[in-house]
Short mmCIF file of C-alpha atoms in Angstrom, two decimals:
data_model
loop_
_atom_site.label_atom_id
_atom_site.label_comp_id
_atom_site.label_asym_id
_atom_site.label_seq_id
_atom_site.Cartn_x
_atom_site.Cartn_y
_atom_site.Cartn_z
CA MET M 872 4.42 7.92 28.51
CA LYS M 873 0.74 7.11 28.84
CA LYS M 874 -0.81 4.47 26.58
CA ILE M 875 -3.47 5.70 24.15
CA GLU M 876 -6.47 3.39 24.47
CA ILE M 877 -8.10 2.35 21.18
CA ASN M 878 -11.81 1.57 21.41
CA ASP M 879 -12.92 -1.38 19.26
CA LYS M 880 -16.33 0.10 18.48
CA TRP M 881 -14.81 3.47 17.60
CA MET M 882 -12.46 1.82 15.06
CA GLN M 883 -15.52 0.15 13.49
CA LYS M 884 -17.47 3.38 12.98
CA THR M 885 -18.21 4.10 9.34
CA SER M 886 -16.81 7.63 9.56
CA VAL M 887 -13.56 6.38 11.11
CA VAL M 888 -13.15 3.59 8.55
CA TRP M 889 -13.86 5.93 5.63
CA PHE M 890 -11.56 8.73 6.84
CA GLY M 891 -8.74 6.38 7.85
CA ALA M 892 -8.88 4.30 4.68
CA MET M 893 -9.13 7.36 2.42
CA LEU M 894 -6.10 8.91 4.13
CA CYS M 895 -4.15 5.69 3.54
CA CYS M 896 -5.17 5.68 -0.12
CA LEU M 897 -4.23 9.32 -0.62
CA LEU M 898 -0.80 8.67 0.85
CA CYS M 899 -0.29 5.45 -1.13
CA GLY M 900 -1.56 7.07 -4.32
CA SER M 901 1.03 9.82 -3.94
CA ALA M 902 3.76 7.18 -3.91
CA PHE M 903 3.31 6.46 -7.65
CA PRO M 904 4.55 9.84 -8.90
CA CYS M 905 6.81 10.55 -5.92
CA ILE M 906 8.88 7.41 -6.48
CA LYS M 907 9.47 8.44 -10.09
CA ILE M 908 10.34 11.96 -8.93
CA GLY M 909 12.67 10.40 -6.36
CA TYR M 910 14.45 8.50 -9.12
CA GLY M 911 15.13 11.81 -10.83
CA LEU M 912 16.33 13.55 -7.66
CA TRP M 913 18.71 10.70 -6.85
CA ASN M 914 19.75 10.38 -10.51
CA ILE M 915 18.58 6.76 -10.75
CA GLU M 916 18.14 5.54 -14.33
CA SER M 917 15.15 3.37 -15.34
CA ALA M 918 17.52 0.53 -16.25
CA ASP M 919 19.47 0.73 -12.97
CA THR M 920 17.59 -2.00 -11.10
CA SER M 921 20.19 -2.37 -8.35
CA ALA M 922 19.99 1.32 -7.41
CA GLN M 923 16.17 1.15 -7.43
CA ILE M 924 16.24 -1.77 -5.00
CA LEU M 925 18.76 0.01 -2.77
CA PHE M 926 16.56 3.12 -2.81
CA ALA M 927 13.54 1.02 -1.80
CA GLY M 928 15.50 -0.65 1.00
CA MET M 929 16.60 2.68 2.47
CA ARG M 930 13.02 3.92 2.34
CA PHE M 931 11.63 0.95 4.24
CA VAL M 932 14.28 0.80 6.93
CA LEU M 933 13.45 4.43 7.68
CA ALA M 934 9.70 3.66 7.43
CA GLY M 935 10.09 0.83 9.94
CA ILE M 936 11.89 3.07 12.42
CA LEU M 937 9.17 5.72 12.08
CA ALA M 938 6.43 3.09 12.52
CA VAL M 939 8.07 1.76 15.70
CA ILE M 940 8.27 5.33 17.05
CA PHE M 941 4.60 5.85 16.14
CA GLY M 942 3.59 2.59 17.81
CA SER M 943 5.64 3.34 20.92
CA LEU M 944 3.85 6.68 21.35
CA LEU M 945 0.49 4.88 21.07
CA GLU M 946 1.48 2.23 23.61
CA GLY M 947 3.18 4.63 26.01
CA LYS M 948 6.32 2.47 25.94
CA PHE M 949 8.88 1.17 23.48
CA ILE M 950 7.34 -1.61 21.39
CA LYS M 951 9.51 -4.61 20.58
CA PRO M 952 8.80 -7.89 18.79
CA GLU M 953 6.45 -9.95 20.91
CA LYS M 954 7.11 -13.58 21.80
CA GLY M 955 6.29 -15.98 18.98
CA CYS M 956 6.05 -13.35 16.22
CA ALA M 957 9.55 -13.50 14.70
CA GLY M 958 8.47 -15.89 11.94
CA LYS M 959 5.34 -13.83 11.28
CA ILE M 960 7.37 -10.64 10.95
CA ALA M 961 9.75 -12.38 8.54
CA TRP M 962 6.84 -13.69 6.43
CA LEU M 963 5.17 -10.27 6.30
CA ALA M 964 8.51 -8.69 5.40
CA MET M 965 8.91 -11.05 2.46
CA LEU M 966 5.37 -10.47 1.15
CA GLN M 967 4.75 -6.81 1.96
CA THR M 968 8.21 -5.32 1.56
CA VAL M 969 10.64 -7.57 -0.30
CA ILE M 970 8.48 -9.28 -2.94
CA GLN M 971 5.90 -6.52 -3.39
CA TYR M 972 8.31 -3.63 -3.67
CA LEU M 973 11.00 -5.52 -5.53
CA PHE M 974 8.49 -5.97 -8.35
CA PHE M 975 6.84 -2.58 -7.78
CA TYR M 976 10.00 -0.50 -8.09
CA ILE M 977 11.22 -2.46 -11.12
CA GLY M 978 7.79 -2.29 -12.77
CA LEU M 979 7.27 1.42 -12.12
CA ALA M 980 10.59 2.20 -13.78
CA HIS M 981 9.33 0.54 -16.99
CA THR M 982 5.76 1.82 -17.18
CA SER M 983 3.80 5.00 -16.48
CA GLY M 984 2.39 5.98 -13.10
CA VAL M 985 -1.09 5.92 -14.65
CA LYS M 986 -0.84 2.35 -15.93
CA ALA M 987 0.72 1.17 -12.68
CA SER M 988 -2.25 2.66 -10.83
CA ILE M 989 -4.90 0.63 -12.65
CA ILE M 990 -2.98 -2.63 -12.35
CA GLU M 991 -2.56 -2.04 -8.61
CA ALA M 992 -6.37 -2.06 -8.26
CA VAL M 993 -6.38 -5.83 -8.85
CA ASN M 994 -5.16 -6.36 -5.28
CA VAL M 995 -8.66 -5.55 -3.98
CA PHE M 996 -10.12 -8.58 -5.77
CA VAL M 997 -7.24 -10.82 -4.76
CA ALA M 998 -7.44 -9.78 -1.08
CA ILE M 999 -11.19 -10.42 -0.83
CA ILE M 1000 -11.00 -13.75 -2.70
CA VAL M 1001 -8.02 -14.99 -0.66
CA SER M 1002 -9.57 -13.96 2.67
CA GLY M 1003 -12.91 -15.52 1.77
CA PHE M 1004 -12.09 -18.70 -0.14
CA ILE M 1005 -8.64 -19.67 1.18
CA PHE M 1006 -8.56 -18.42 4.79
CA HIS M 1007 -12.34 -18.25 5.37
CA GLN M 1008 -12.01 -14.98 7.29
CA GLU M 1009 -15.36 -13.74 5.93
CA ASN M 1010 -18.17 -14.55 3.50
CA VAL M 1011 -17.70 -13.47 -0.10
CA THR M 1012 -21.21 -12.45 -1.16
CA ALA M 1013 -22.57 -11.46 -4.54
CA LYS M 1014 -23.09 -7.95 -3.19
CA LYS M 1015 -19.44 -7.61 -2.24
CA MET M 1016 -18.30 -8.80 -5.66
CA LEU M 1017 -20.77 -6.41 -7.33
CA GLY M 1018 -19.29 -3.55 -5.33
CA CYS M 1019 -15.80 -4.61 -6.42
CA LEU M 1020 -16.82 -4.72 -10.09
CA VAL M 1021 -18.43 -1.28 -9.91
CA GLY M 1022 -15.35 0.17 -8.24
CA PHE M 1023 -13.01 -1.50 -10.72
CA ALA M 1024 -15.09 -0.10 -13.59
CA GLY M 1025 -14.35 3.37 -12.23
CA VAL M 1026 -10.63 2.63 -12.13
CA VAL M 1027 -10.68 1.35 -15.73
CA LEU M 1028 -12.68 4.37 -16.90
CA ILE M 1029 -10.28 6.96 -15.51
CA ASN M 1030 -7.40 5.19 -17.28
CA MET M 1031 -9.09 4.85 -20.69
CA ASN M 1032 -8.35 8.41 -21.79
CA GLY M 1033 -5.09 8.31 -23.70
CA MET M 1034 -3.78 5.05 -22.22
CA ASN M 1035 -2.19 2.50 -24.53
CA PHE M 1036 -2.47 -1.22 -23.89
CA HIS M 1037 1.14 -2.24 -24.45
CA MET M 1038 2.20 -4.79 -21.83
CA SER M 1039 5.68 -5.95 -20.84
CA LEU M 1040 6.91 -8.46 -18.26
CA SER M 1041 9.40 -6.00 -16.75
CA GLY M 1042 6.80 -3.23 -16.54
CA GLU M 1043 3.12 -4.11 -16.23
CA GLY M 1044 3.87 -7.78 -15.43
CA ALA M 1045 6.06 -6.81 -12.47
CA ILE M 1046 3.40 -4.40 -11.16
CA PHE M 1047 0.80 -7.17 -11.29
CA LEU M 1048 2.99 -9.56 -9.28
CA SER M 1049 3.49 -6.82 -6.69
CA THR M 1050 -0.29 -6.47 -6.29
CA VAL M 1051 -0.69 -10.19 -5.61
CA ALA M 1052 2.00 -10.06 -2.92
CA TYR M 1053 0.33 -7.03 -1.34
CA ALA M 1054 -3.09 -8.72 -1.29
CA PHE M 1055 -1.67 -11.76 0.52
CA SER M 1056 0.17 -9.51 2.99
CA SER M 1057 -3.14 -7.79 3.91
CA VAL M 1058 -4.74 -11.14 4.66
CA PHE M 1059 -1.83 -12.32 6.81
CA LEU M 1060 -1.61 -8.96 8.61
CA LYS M 1061 -5.26 -9.28 9.67
CA ARG M 1062 -4.65 -12.89 10.72
CA TYR M 1063 -1.60 -12.04 12.83
CA SER M 1064 -3.17 -8.89 14.30
CA VAL M 1065 -5.57 -11.03 16.31
CA LYS M 1066 -2.74 -11.80 18.76
CA HIS M 1067 -0.16 -9.12 17.96
CA ASN M 1068 0.01 -5.32 17.71
CA PRO M 1069 -0.46 -4.45 14.01
CA VAL M 1070 1.76 -1.34 14.26
CA MET M 1071 4.53 -3.42 15.82
CA LEU M 1072 4.19 -5.98 13.02
CA SER M 1073 4.26 -3.22 10.40
CA GLY M 1074 7.30 -1.48 11.82
CA TYR M 1075 9.54 -4.49 12.25
CA GLN M 1076 8.56 -6.13 8.98
CA PHE M 1077 9.54 -2.88 7.24
CA ILE M 1078 12.92 -2.88 9.00
CA VAL M 1079 13.62 -6.53 8.17
CA GLY M 1080 12.41 -6.19 4.58
CA GLY M 1081 14.27 -2.91 4.12
CA ILE M 1082 17.54 -4.42 5.29
CA ILE M 1083 17.11 -7.34 2.88
CA LEU M 1084 16.35 -5.01 -0.04
CA SER M 1085 19.25 -2.69 0.83
CA ALA M 1086 21.69 -5.60 1.07
CA ALA M 1087 20.43 -7.06 -2.21
CA GLY M 1088 20.66 -3.74 -4.04
CA PHE M 1089 24.15 -3.04 -2.69
CA ALA M 1090 25.34 -6.56 -3.55
CA MET M 1091 24.07 -6.10 -7.10
CA GLY M 1092 26.21 -2.99 -7.45
CA GLY M 1093 23.61 -0.37 -6.62
CA ARG M 1094 24.92 2.98 -5.46
CA LEU M 1095 23.23 6.31 -4.69
CA SER M 1096 25.93 8.81 -5.53
CA THR M 1097 23.79 11.91 -6.07
CA VAL M 1098 22.68 13.29 -2.70
CA SER M 1099 20.59 16.45 -2.54
CA THR M 1100 18.29 18.14 -0.04
CA GLY M 1101 15.31 17.51 -2.29
CA GLY M 1102 16.22 13.83 -2.67
CA VAL M 1103 16.58 13.32 1.09
CA LEU M 1104 13.28 15.08 1.79
CA MET M 1105 11.53 12.91 -0.82
CA LEU M 1106 13.01 9.78 0.76
CA ILE M 1107 11.73 10.88 4.18
CA TYR M 1108 8.27 11.60 2.73
CA LEU M 1109 8.07 8.16 1.09
CA ALA M 1110 9.10 6.57 4.39
CA LEU M 1111 6.34 8.48 6.19
CA VAL M 1112 3.85 7.32 3.56
CA SER M 1113 4.68 3.69 4.31
CA ALA M 1114 4.90 4.09 8.09
CA VAL M 1115 1.60 5.96 8.49
CA ALA M 1116 -0.45 4.31 5.75
CA TYR M 1117 0.47 0.69 6.42
CA SER M 1118 0.25 1.01 10.21
CA LEU M 1119 -3.16 2.70 10.03
CA TRP M 1120 -4.31 0.18 7.42
CA GLY M 1121 -3.27 -2.64 9.75
CA MET M 1122 -5.27 -1.13 12.61
CA LEU M 1123 -8.36 -0.86 10.40
CA LEU M 1124 -7.96 -4.49 9.28
CA LYS M 1125 -7.65 -5.62 12.90
CA TYR M 1126 -11.09 -4.30 13.83
CA ASN M 1127 -13.01 -4.69 10.53
CA PRO M 1128 -13.67 -7.35 7.85
CA ILE M 1129 -11.09 -7.33 5.06
CA SER M 1130 -13.67 -6.54 2.37
CA ARG M 1131 -14.85 -3.45 4.24
CA VAL M 1132 -11.33 -2.01 4.26
CA ALA M 1133 -9.75 -3.53 1.14
CA VAL M 1134 -12.40 -2.09 -1.19
CA PHE M 1135 -11.02 1.38 -0.46
CA GLY M 1136 -7.94 0.20 -2.34
CA PHE M 1137 -9.79 1.28 -5.49
CA MET M 1138 -9.07 4.87 -4.43
CA ASN M 1139 -5.30 4.22 -4.65
CA PRO M 1140 -5.34 4.26 -8.46
CA VAL M 1141 -7.72 7.21 -8.56
CA PHE M 1142 -5.37 9.28 -6.41
CA GLY M 1143 -2.42 7.79 -8.29
CA VAL M 1144 -3.82 8.83 -11.67
CA ILE M 1145 -4.73 12.34 -10.52
CA LEU M 1146 -1.36 12.95 -8.86
CA SER M 1147 0.61 11.31 -11.70
CA ALA M 1148 -1.20 13.43 -14.29
CA TRP M 1149 -0.52 16.54 -12.20
CA LEU M 1150 3.04 15.97 -10.96
CA LEU M 1151 4.43 13.92 -13.85
CA ARG M 1152 2.38 15.53 -16.66
CA GLU M 1153 1.55 12.08 -18.01
CA GLY M 1154 -1.77 13.13 -19.49
CA ALA M 1155 -5.12 14.75 -18.86
CA GLN M 1156 -6.74 11.71 -17.20
CA ALA M 1157 -7.28 13.71 -14.02
CA LEU M 1158 -9.32 16.40 -15.75
CA GLY M 1159 -12.85 16.54 -17.12
CA PRO M 1160 -16.13 14.62 -16.79
CA ILE M 1161 -14.52 11.19 -17.20
CA SER M 1162 -12.70 11.58 -13.89
CA LEU M 1163 -15.91 12.69 -12.17
CA VAL M 1164 -17.85 9.66 -13.44
CA SER M 1165 -14.94 7.41 -12.46
CA LEU M 1166 -14.88 8.82 -8.93
CA VAL M 1167 -18.64 8.30 -8.61
CA LEU M 1168 -18.28 4.63 -9.66
CA VAL M 1169 -15.43 4.04 -7.21
CA CYS M 1170 -17.39 5.60 -4.36
CA ALA M 1171 -20.48 3.60 -5.33
CA GLY M 1172 -18.47 0.38 -5.22
CA ILE M 1173 -17.13 1.27 -1.77
CA TYR M 1174 -20.65 2.08 -0.56
CA ILE M 1175 -22.10 -1.20 -1.87
CA VAL M 1176 -19.49 -3.31 -0.09
CA ASN M 1177 -19.80 -1.35 3.17
CA LYS M 1178 -23.60 -1.30 3.02
#
């Protein structure tokens, strides 16, 4: 196989960043309703935490395998863990896969896809603040923070229509903790991508994290007894979402400042709300002028940060 050369300047083009990041957000946004649909197809109850964890583990082992295949095609050869990156893969696996999705799957089972979407938007702020103030990977300017606030206002607006403000530790609290873990994983992925292939890091951290989640879910008594064609296809789709979105996101982070890429995370909840309202019939948040104004605010926030 011939290696596909990736041009640094091409990956930094505005059109490439916007298209790539928006594709990632569309895929990730679809995960909110599709996970809940997957629970139904596999007959997983909202209180069955062990089965939810086992389901997540199976998804990410498959996602890791797909990411390694994807990375191998790009490199023109089979990609394997590079020297000195075992600890980094393990750390990414704990943040990105184990901690984030342990809380995410539990939280999503105890709250709506719409509410989960807005809470997930917090990771944009956390990622920019952590990269700027803790790791000093870039300057956090007033303009960047203004863009974040404008984008977040759009996320809040699209969730105001018909959303209650009841909060629970097992629902909304768990979703919030998952966003913090994801924000830190983005920062470390950019840091490690300086020396290592981001697709390789993504693939193997998914495999390691998926095995840990699967083992934990199985040890807790989790079982997936209901197997159907629809359930298997949904599992494969969710694995593709992770493999494609996280690998592409890692490549964008490698060649661009975190703020320039992370701010697109505000589109995750927008897509999540629209798809949740459509597929799960959780409300009319995706319809009408409120959604249009919200989308304008989110796009304005993205433009301000990128400008």
